[in-house]
Amino acid sequence: MKQRIWELDALRGSCVLGMVLVHLVYDAVELYGLIDWEYPPFFHLVKEYGGILFILISGICASFGSRPALRGATILACGLLCTLVTFSLEALGFLGSHSTIWFGILHCLGCSMLLWSFLRRLPAAVWAILGGIFAITGHFLLKTRSVGHPWLVFLGFIPQWFASPDYFPLLPFFGYFLLGAAAGRVLYPTRRSLLPGVRQDVPLLRFLRYWGTHSLLIYLLHQPILMGLCALLSALL
């Protein structure tokens, strides 16, 4: 059985927990109007940087993982399922306009892992250089990426009318994935924890590690559960 690196699972679980809290606040405020308040500071912090950290960690794990193509195809299929479900719900009127997830974090991670399967044998320095180029290029595109058609949305080129609640284009996020892979090769050459002496049976760490090891399932299920709870509270109130 492959030994897991507990601190990576805990960090990934922290990112997933932050994502769930952000979506809970968004659902309660924007979708159902249960509360009327300004978004707390953690909302903006997690929204801006939580996804970047999650993708960096995914890149670190990919640097010593196995079967990246199979894993990438599975995650991409889950992303396409999210697109199908959100598009259908929007078309039926159960979600507001611009609620379809066209290229969210699952699409990005799936494509990144598929691309990684072709790059994994390159030196870590090449990953770092490519990652830096893609990340910088992606941030440059944030101001100049408007085009007249939607066919390059996956890269970061979007038409002016485009909007999506979960959008992670390959530029810059595949760059972060490669930077994470390069960091993983440097930090974990033996594929062992950097903090082996830490007690892992602490309840908080066990909780975060559980969320980290089940991040895909939690991502797929959390929004239907949150929206169902918010709808129930809205009906009761």
PDB file of C-alpha atoms in Angstrom:
ATOM      1  CA  MET A   1       0.000   0.000   0.000  1.00  0.00           C
ATOM      2  CA  LYS A   2       1.392   3.390  -1.020  1.00  0.00           C
ATOM      3  CA  GLN A   3       2.319   5.583   1.905  1.00  0.00           C
ATOM      4  CA  ARG A   4       0.490   8.892   1.886  1.00  0.00           C
ATOM      5  CA  ILE A   5       2.134  12.162   2.857  1.00  0.00           C
ATOM      6  CA  TRP A   6      -0.059  13.444   5.634  1.00  0.00           C
ATOM      7  CA  GLU A   7       0.762  17.163   5.391  1.00  0.00           C
ATOM      8  CA  LEU A   8      -0.242  17.268   1.728  1.00  0.00           C
ATOM      9  CA  ASP A   9      -3.555  15.573   2.528  1.00  0.00           C
ATOM     10  CA  ALA A  10      -4.138  18.046   5.372  1.00  0.00           C
ATOM     11  CA  LEU A  11      -3.310  21.062   3.201  1.00  0.00           C
ATOM     12  CA  ARG A  12      -5.573  19.792   0.438  1.00  0.00           C
ATOM     13  CA  GLY A  13      -8.315  19.180   2.999  1.00  0.00           C
ATOM     14  CA  SER A  14      -7.921  22.761   4.245  1.00  0.00           C
ATOM     15  CA  CYS A  15      -8.408  24.025   0.687  1.00  0.00           C
ATOM     16  CA  VAL A  16     -11.518  21.882   0.227  1.00  0.00           C
ATOM     17  CA  LEU A  17     -12.952  23.053   3.552  1.00  0.00           C
ATOM     18  CA  GLY A  18     -12.336  26.665   2.561  1.00  0.00           C
ATOM     19  CA  MET A  19     -14.066  26.072  -0.768  1.00  0.00           C
ATOM     20  CA  VAL A  20     -17.117  24.578   0.951  1.00  0.00           C
ATOM     21  CA  LEU A  21     -17.344  27.541   3.347  1.00  0.00           C
ATOM     22  CA  VAL A  22     -17.052  30.020   0.470  1.00  0.00           C
ATOM     23  CA  HIS A  23     -19.803  28.253  -1.466  1.00  0.00           C
ATOM     24  CA  LEU A  24     -21.989  28.143   1.635  1.00  0.00           C
ATOM     25  CA  VAL A  25     -21.648  31.898   2.098  1.00  0.00           C
ATOM     26  CA  TYR A  26     -22.265  32.510  -1.614  1.00  0.00           C
ATOM     27  CA  ASP A  27     -25.385  30.308  -1.663  1.00  0.00           C
ATOM     28  CA  ALA A  28     -26.801  31.879   1.483  1.00  0.00           C
ATOM     29  CA  VAL A  29     -26.170  35.463   0.334  1.00  0.00           C
ATOM     30  CA  GLU A  30     -26.497  35.466  -3.451  1.00  0.00           C
ATOM     31  CA  LEU A  31     -28.717  32.538  -4.401  1.00  0.00           C
ATOM     32  CA  TYR A  32     -31.230  32.374  -1.563  1.00  0.00           C
ATOM     33  CA  GLY A  33     -30.938  35.722   0.239  1.00  0.00           C
ATOM     34  CA  LEU A  34     -30.900  34.078   3.665  1.00  0.00           C
ATOM     35  CA  ILE A  35     -28.502  36.679   5.027  1.00  0.00           C
ATOM     36  CA  ASP A  36     -27.566  40.186   3.961  1.00  0.00           C
ATOM     37  CA  TRP A  37     -24.003  41.053   4.844  1.00  0.00           C
ATOM     38  CA  GLU A  38     -20.701  41.985   3.338  1.00  0.00           C
ATOM     39  CA  TYR A  39     -18.502  39.050   2.550  1.00  0.00           C
ATOM     40  CA  PRO A  40     -16.072  38.340   5.408  1.00  0.00           C
ATOM     41  CA  PRO A  41     -12.325  38.675   4.766  1.00  0.00           C
ATOM     42  CA  PHE A  42     -11.772  34.905   4.599  1.00  0.00           C
ATOM     43  CA  PHE A  43     -14.211  34.736   1.678  1.00  0.00           C
ATOM     44  CA  HIS A  44     -12.061  36.963  -0.518  1.00  0.00           C
ATOM     45  CA  LEU A  45      -8.841  35.322   0.683  1.00  0.00           C
ATOM     46  CA  VAL A  46      -9.984  31.765  -0.033  1.00  0.00           C
ATOM     47  CA  LYS A  47     -11.704  32.737  -3.266  1.00  0.00           C
ATOM     48  CA  GLU A  48      -8.580  34.409  -4.633  1.00  0.00           C
ATOM     49  CA  TYR A  49      -5.880  32.025  -3.417  1.00  0.00           C
ATOM     50  CA  GLY A  50      -7.509  28.751  -2.326  1.00  0.00           C
ATOM     51  CA  GLY A  51      -7.716  27.405  -5.871  1.00  0.00           C
ATOM     52  CA  ILE A  52      -4.107  28.319  -6.602  1.00  0.00           C
ATOM     53  CA  LEU A  53      -2.926  26.516  -3.466  1.00  0.00           C
ATOM     54  CA  PHE A  54      -5.030  23.449  -4.311  1.00  0.00           C
ATOM     55  CA  ILE A  55      -3.564  23.225  -7.821  1.00  0.00           C
ATOM     56  CA  LEU A  56      -0.019  23.703  -6.488  1.00  0.00           C
ATOM     57  CA  ILE A  57      -0.590  20.800  -4.079  1.00  0.00           C
ATOM     58  CA  SER A  58      -2.025  18.710  -6.912  1.00  0.00           C
ATOM     59  CA  GLY A  59       1.131  19.368  -8.902  1.00  0.00           C
ATOM     60  CA  ILE A  60       3.301  18.328  -5.961  1.00  0.00           C
ATOM     61  CA  CYS A  61       1.372  15.064  -5.613  1.00  0.00           C
ATOM     62  CA  ALA A  62       1.536  14.453  -9.370  1.00  0.00           C
ATOM     63  CA  SER A  63       5.333  14.633  -9.269  1.00  0.00           C
ATOM     64  CA  PHE A  64       5.473  11.289  -7.469  1.00  0.00           C
ATOM     65  CA  GLY A  65       2.075   9.857  -8.378  1.00  0.00           C
ATOM     66  CA  SER A  66       1.278   7.021 -10.753  1.00  0.00           C
ATOM     67  CA  ARG A  67      -1.128   6.626 -13.702  1.00  0.00           C
ATOM     68  CA  PRO A  68      -1.602  10.381 -14.286  1.00  0.00           C
ATOM     69  CA  ALA A  69      -3.421   9.834 -17.588  1.00  0.00           C
ATOM     70  CA  LEU A  70      -6.065   7.598 -16.018  1.00  0.00           C
ATOM     71  CA  ARG A  71      -6.444   9.927 -13.052  1.00  0.00           C
ATOM     72  CA  GLY A  72      -6.666  12.937 -15.358  1.00  0.00           C
ATOM     73  CA  ALA A  73      -9.291  11.326 -17.575  1.00  0.00           C
ATOM     74  CA  THR A  74     -11.387  10.436 -14.514  1.00  0.00           C
ATOM     75  CA  ILE A  75     -11.245  13.973 -13.121  1.00  0.00           C
ATOM     76  CA  LEU A  76     -11.969  15.514 -16.531  1.00  0.00           C
ATOM     77  CA  ALA A  77     -15.016  13.236 -16.892  1.00  0.00           C
ATOM     78  CA  CYS A  78     -16.264  14.484 -13.504  1.00  0.00           C
ATOM     79  CA  GLY A  79     -15.751  18.053 -14.699  1.00  0.00           C
ATOM     80  CA  LEU A  80     -17.759  17.393 -17.852  1.00  0.00           C
ATOM     81  CA  LEU A  81     -20.503  15.882 -15.685  1.00  0.00           C
ATOM     82  CA  CYS A  82     -20.591  19.147 -13.694  1.00  0.00           C
ATOM     83  CA  THR A  83     -20.946  21.057 -16.969  1.00  0.00           C
ATOM     84  CA  LEU A  84     -23.833  18.841 -18.084  1.00  0.00           C
ATOM     85  CA  VAL A  85     -25.658  19.125 -14.763  1.00  0.00           C
ATOM     86  CA  THR A  86     -25.265  22.893 -14.334  1.00  0.00           C
ATOM     87  CA  PHE A  87     -26.165  23.552 -17.989  1.00  0.00           C
ATOM     88  CA  SER A  88     -29.310  21.440 -17.647  1.00  0.00           C
ATOM     89  CA  LEU A  89     -30.356  23.102 -14.387  1.00  0.00           C
ATOM     90  CA  GLU A  90     -29.784  26.555 -15.862  1.00  0.00           C
ATOM     91  CA  ALA A  91     -31.748  25.665 -18.984  1.00  0.00           C
ATOM     92  CA  LEU A  92     -34.640  24.368 -16.847  1.00  0.00           C
ATOM     93  CA  GLY A  93     -34.661  27.524 -14.724  1.00  0.00           C
ATOM     94  CA  PHE A  94     -33.456  25.958 -11.482  1.00  0.00           C
ATOM     95  CA  LEU A  95     -30.274  28.049 -11.586  1.00  0.00           C
ATOM     96  CA  GLY A  96     -29.804  31.660 -12.583  1.00  0.00           C
ATOM     97  CA  SER A  97     -28.118  32.826 -15.756  1.00  0.00           C
ATOM     98  CA  HIS A  98     -24.369  32.289 -16.133  1.00  0.00           C
ATOM     99  CA  SER A  99     -24.445  29.371 -13.658  1.00  0.00           C
ATOM    100  CA  THR A 100     -22.994  26.778 -16.029  1.00  0.00           C
ATOM    101  CA  ILE A 101     -19.478  25.585 -15.152  1.00  0.00           C
ATOM    102  CA  TRP A 102     -17.740  25.546 -18.520  1.00  0.00           C
ATOM    103  CA  PHE A 103     -14.144  25.027 -17.468  1.00  0.00           C
ATOM    104  CA  GLY A 104     -13.874  24.759 -13.701  1.00  0.00           C
ATOM    105  CA  ILE A 105     -11.187  23.414 -11.439  1.00  0.00           C
ATOM    106  CA  LEU A 106     -11.973  19.772 -12.282  1.00  0.00           C
ATOM    107  CA  HIS A 107     -11.639  20.452 -16.005  1.00  0.00           C
ATOM    108  CA  CYS A 108      -8.364  22.248 -15.330  1.00  0.00           C
ATOM    109  CA  LEU A 109      -6.935  19.512 -13.121  1.00  0.00           C
ATOM    110  CA  GLY A 110      -8.018  16.756 -15.496  1.00  0.00           C
ATOM    111  CA  CYS A 111      -6.414  18.449 -18.495  1.00  0.00           C
ATOM    112  CA  SER A 112      -3.318  19.315 -16.461  1.00  0.00           C
ATOM    113  CA  MET A 113      -2.816  15.679 -15.483  1.00  0.00           C
ATOM    114  CA  LEU A 114      -3.307  14.522 -19.061  1.00  0.00           C
ATOM    115  CA  LEU A 115      -0.732  17.043 -20.260  1.00  0.00           C
ATOM    116  CA  TRP A 116       1.516  16.102 -17.348  1.00  0.00           C
ATOM    117  CA  SER A 117       1.597  12.500 -18.542  1.00  0.00           C
ATOM    118  CA  PHE A 118       3.582  13.751 -21.578  1.00  0.00           C
ATOM    119  CA  LEU A 119       5.906  16.015 -19.584  1.00  0.00           C
ATOM    120  CA  ARG A 120       6.643  13.923 -16.521  1.00  0.00           C
ATOM    121  CA  ARG A 121       9.972  12.607 -17.789  1.00  0.00           C
ATOM    122  CA  LEU A 122      11.428  16.079 -18.306  1.00  0.00           C
ATOM    123  CA  PRO A 123      13.798  17.602 -15.716  1.00  0.00           C
ATOM    124  CA  ALA A 124      12.247  19.546 -12.854  1.00  0.00           C
ATOM    125  CA  ALA A 125      13.985  22.717 -14.060  1.00  0.00           C
ATOM    126  CA  VAL A 126      12.033  22.493 -17.323  1.00  0.00           C
ATOM    127  CA  TRP A 127       8.765  22.141 -15.385  1.00  0.00           C
ATOM    128  CA  ALA A 128       9.630  25.240 -13.357  1.00  0.00           C
ATOM    129  CA  ILE A 129      10.513  27.277 -16.465  1.00  0.00           C
ATOM    130  CA  LEU A 130       7.378  26.213 -18.347  1.00  0.00           C
ATOM    131  CA  GLY A 131       5.251  26.745 -15.256  1.00  0.00           C
ATOM    132  CA  GLY A 132       6.566  30.256 -14.811  1.00  0.00           C
ATOM    133  CA  ILE A 133       5.962  31.084 -18.481  1.00  0.00           C
ATOM    134  CA  PHE A 134       2.390  29.750 -18.417  1.00  0.00           C
ATOM    135  CA  ALA A 135       1.564  31.481 -15.115  1.00  0.00           C
ATOM    136  CA  ILE A 136       2.942  34.859 -16.220  1.00  0.00           C
ATOM    137  CA  THR A 137       1.277  34.575 -19.618  1.00  0.00           C
ATOM    138  CA  GLY A 138      -2.022  33.728 -17.971  1.00  0.00           C
ATOM    139  CA  HIS A 139      -1.904  36.768 -15.713  1.00  0.00           C
ATOM    140  CA  PHE A 140      -1.095  38.951 -18.707  1.00  0.00           C
ATOM    141  CA  LEU A 141      -4.162  37.543 -20.456  1.00  0.00           C
ATOM    142  CA  LEU A 142      -6.382  38.623 -17.559  1.00  0.00           C
ATOM    143  CA  LYS A 143      -6.411  42.094 -19.106  1.00  0.00           C
ATOM    144  CA  THR A 144      -6.173  41.236 -22.800  1.00  0.00           C
ATOM    145  CA  ARG A 145      -7.935  37.915 -23.250  1.00  0.00           C
ATOM    146  CA  SER A 146     -11.253  39.065 -24.764  1.00  0.00           C
ATOM    147  CA  VAL A 147     -12.061  37.388 -28.087  1.00  0.00           C
ATOM    148  CA  GLY A 148     -15.165  37.112 -30.232  1.00  0.00           C
ATOM    149  CA  HIS A 149     -15.773  33.368 -29.876  1.00  0.00           C
ATOM    150  CA  PRO A 150     -15.863  30.840 -26.993  1.00  0.00           C
ATOM    151  CA  TRP A 151     -13.651  28.109 -28.476  1.00  0.00           C
ATOM    152  CA  LEU A 152     -10.516  29.062 -26.545  1.00  0.00           C
ATOM    153  CA  VAL A 153     -12.171  29.396 -23.133  1.00  0.00           C
ATOM    154  CA  PHE A 154     -10.097  26.482 -21.852  1.00  0.00           C
ATOM    155  CA  LEU A 155      -6.909  28.493 -22.437  1.00  0.00           C
ATOM    156  CA  GLY A 156      -8.143  31.759 -20.928  1.00  0.00           C
ATOM    157  CA  PHE A 157      -9.354  33.617 -24.027  1.00  0.00           C
ATOM    158  CA  ILE A 158     -12.994  34.543 -23.413  1.00  0.00           C
ATOM    159  CA  PRO A 159     -15.677  36.617 -25.161  1.00  0.00           C
ATOM    160  CA  GLN A 160     -16.995  39.659 -23.314  1.00  0.00           C
ATOM    161  CA  TRP A 161     -20.319  37.987 -22.538  1.00  0.00           C
ATOM    162  CA  PHE A 162     -18.698  34.967 -20.892  1.00  0.00           C
ATOM    163  CA  ALA A 163     -19.322  34.310 -17.188  1.00  0.00           C
ATOM    164  CA  SER A 164     -18.990  31.192 -15.067  1.00  0.00           C
ATOM    165  CA  PRO A 165     -19.067  30.654 -11.280  1.00  0.00           C
ATOM    166  CA  ASP A 166     -16.064  28.305 -11.428  1.00  0.00           C
ATOM    167  CA  TYR A 167     -13.432  29.198 -14.026  1.00  0.00           C
ATOM    168  CA  PHE A 168      -9.844  27.886 -14.020  1.00  0.00           C
ATOM    169  CA  PRO A 169      -8.271  28.244 -17.491  1.00  0.00           C
ATOM    170  CA  LEU A 170      -5.041  26.418 -18.287  1.00  0.00           C
ATOM    171  CA  LEU A 171      -3.344  29.795 -18.517  1.00  0.00           C
ATOM    172  CA  PRO A 172      -2.290  30.498 -15.772  1.00  0.00           C
ATOM    173  CA  PHE A 173      -3.369  27.460 -13.728  1.00  0.00           C
ATOM    174  CA  PHE A 174      -1.488  24.756 -15.633  1.00  0.00           C
ATOM    175  CA  GLY A 175       1.536  26.897 -14.860  1.00  0.00           C
ATOM    176  CA  TYR A 176       0.824  26.575 -11.137  1.00  0.00           C
ATOM    177  CA  PHE A 177       0.432  22.819 -11.587  1.00  0.00           C
ATOM    178  CA  LEU A 178       3.886  22.575 -13.178  1.00  0.00           C
ATOM    179  CA  LEU A 179       5.420  24.806 -10.512  1.00  0.00           C
ATOM    180  CA  GLY A 180       3.927  22.475  -7.912  1.00  0.00           C
ATOM    181  CA  ALA A 181       5.379  19.461  -9.715  1.00  0.00           C
ATOM    182  CA  ALA A 182       8.824  21.075  -9.717  1.00  0.00           C
ATOM    183  CA  ALA A 183       8.476  21.858  -6.002  1.00  0.00           C
ATOM    184  CA  GLY A 184       7.422  18.272  -5.331  1.00  0.00           C
ATOM    185  CA  ARG A 185      10.515  16.893  -7.030  1.00  0.00           C
ATOM    186  CA  VAL A 186      12.722  19.146  -4.839  1.00  0.00           C
ATOM    187  CA  LEU A 187      10.836  18.822  -1.537  1.00  0.00           C
ATOM    188  CA  TYR A 188       9.902  15.131  -1.705  1.00  0.00           C
ATOM    189  CA  PRO A 189      12.696  13.273  -3.521  1.00  0.00           C
ATOM    190  CA  THR A 190      12.140  10.227  -1.280  1.00  0.00           C
ATOM    191  CA  ARG A 191       8.333  10.535  -1.384  1.00  0.00           C
ATOM    192  CA  ARG A 192       8.161  10.706   2.404  1.00  0.00           C
ATOM    193  CA  SER A 193       6.674  13.211   4.811  1.00  0.00           C
ATOM    194  CA  LEU A 194       8.791  16.193   5.798  1.00  0.00           C
ATOM    195  CA  LEU A 195       7.155  16.121   9.249  1.00  0.00           C
ATOM    196  CA  PRO A 196       7.177  12.467  10.308  1.00  0.00           C
ATOM    197  CA  GLY A 197       7.289  13.268  14.035  1.00  0.00           C
ATOM    198  CA  VAL A 198       3.974  15.136  14.166  1.00  0.00           C
ATOM    199  CA  ARG A 199       1.098  13.318  15.874  1.00  0.00           C
ATOM    200  CA  GLN A 200      -1.422  12.589  13.168  1.00  0.00           C
ATOM    201  CA  ASP A 201      -4.186  11.340  15.462  1.00  0.00           C
ATOM    202  CA  VAL A 202      -5.092  14.878  16.535  1.00  0.00           C
ATOM    203  CA  PRO A 203      -8.810  15.291  15.668  1.00  0.00           C
ATOM    204  CA  LEU A 204      -8.302  18.399  13.539  1.00  0.00           C
ATOM    205  CA  LEU A 205      -5.548  16.765  11.487  1.00  0.00           C
ATOM    206  CA  ARG A 206      -7.566  13.582  11.065  1.00  0.00           C
ATOM    207  CA  PHE A 207     -10.519  15.668   9.883  1.00  0.00           C
ATOM    208  CA  LEU A 208      -8.434  17.651   7.369  1.00  0.00           C
ATOM    209  CA  ARG A 209      -6.659  14.530   6.121  1.00  0.00           C
ATOM    210  CA  TYR A 210      -9.999  12.817   5.553  1.00  0.00           C
ATOM    211  CA  TRP A 211     -11.240  15.769   3.528  1.00  0.00           C
ATOM    212  CA  GLY A 212      -7.991  15.819   1.596  1.00  0.00           C
ATOM    213  CA  THR A 213      -8.137  12.148   0.654  1.00  0.00           C
ATOM    214  CA  HIS A 214     -11.799  12.423  -0.425  1.00  0.00           C
ATOM    215  CA  SER A 215     -11.579  15.827  -2.122  1.00  0.00           C
ATOM    216  CA  LEU A 216     -13.097  14.722  -5.449  1.00  0.00           C
ATOM    217  CA  LEU A 217     -16.167  13.161  -3.856  1.00  0.00           C
ATOM    218  CA  ILE A 218     -16.663  16.162  -1.578  1.00  0.00           C
ATOM    219  CA  TYR A 219     -16.380  18.536  -4.526  1.00  0.00           C
ATOM    220  CA  LEU A 220     -19.041  16.642  -6.476  1.00  0.00           C
ATOM    221  CA  LEU A 221     -21.498  16.394  -3.576  1.00  0.00           C
ATOM    222  CA  HIS A 222     -21.073  19.555  -1.539  1.00  0.00           C
ATOM    223  CA  GLN A 223     -22.992  22.033  -3.699  1.00  0.00           C
ATOM    224  CA  PRO A 224     -26.163  19.906  -4.098  1.00  0.00           C
ATOM    225  CA  ILE A 225     -26.146  19.377  -0.312  1.00  0.00           C
ATOM    226  CA  LEU A 226     -25.539  23.065   0.469  1.00  0.00           C
ATOM    227  CA  MET A 227     -28.157  24.241  -1.994  1.00  0.00           C
ATOM    228  CA  GLY A 228     -30.656  21.737  -0.615  1.00  0.00           C
ATOM    229  CA  LEU A 229     -30.061  22.973   2.935  1.00  0.00           C
ATOM    230  CA  CYS A 230     -30.352  26.611   1.866  1.00  0.00           C
ATOM    231  CA  ALA A 231     -33.562  25.888  -0.058  1.00  0.00           C
ATOM    232  CA  LEU A 232     -35.006  24.150   2.998  1.00  0.00           C
ATOM    233  CA  LEU A 233     -34.085  27.065   5.283  1.00  0.00           C
ATOM    234  CA  SER A 234     -35.509  29.514   2.757  1.00  0.00           C
ATOM    235  CA  ALA A 235     -38.816  27.615   2.702  1.00  0.00           C
ATOM    236  CA  LEU A 236     -38.973  27.467   6.492  1.00  0.00           C
ATOM    237  CA  LEU A 237     -38.147  31.148   6.968  1.00  0.00           C
TER     238      LEU A 237
END
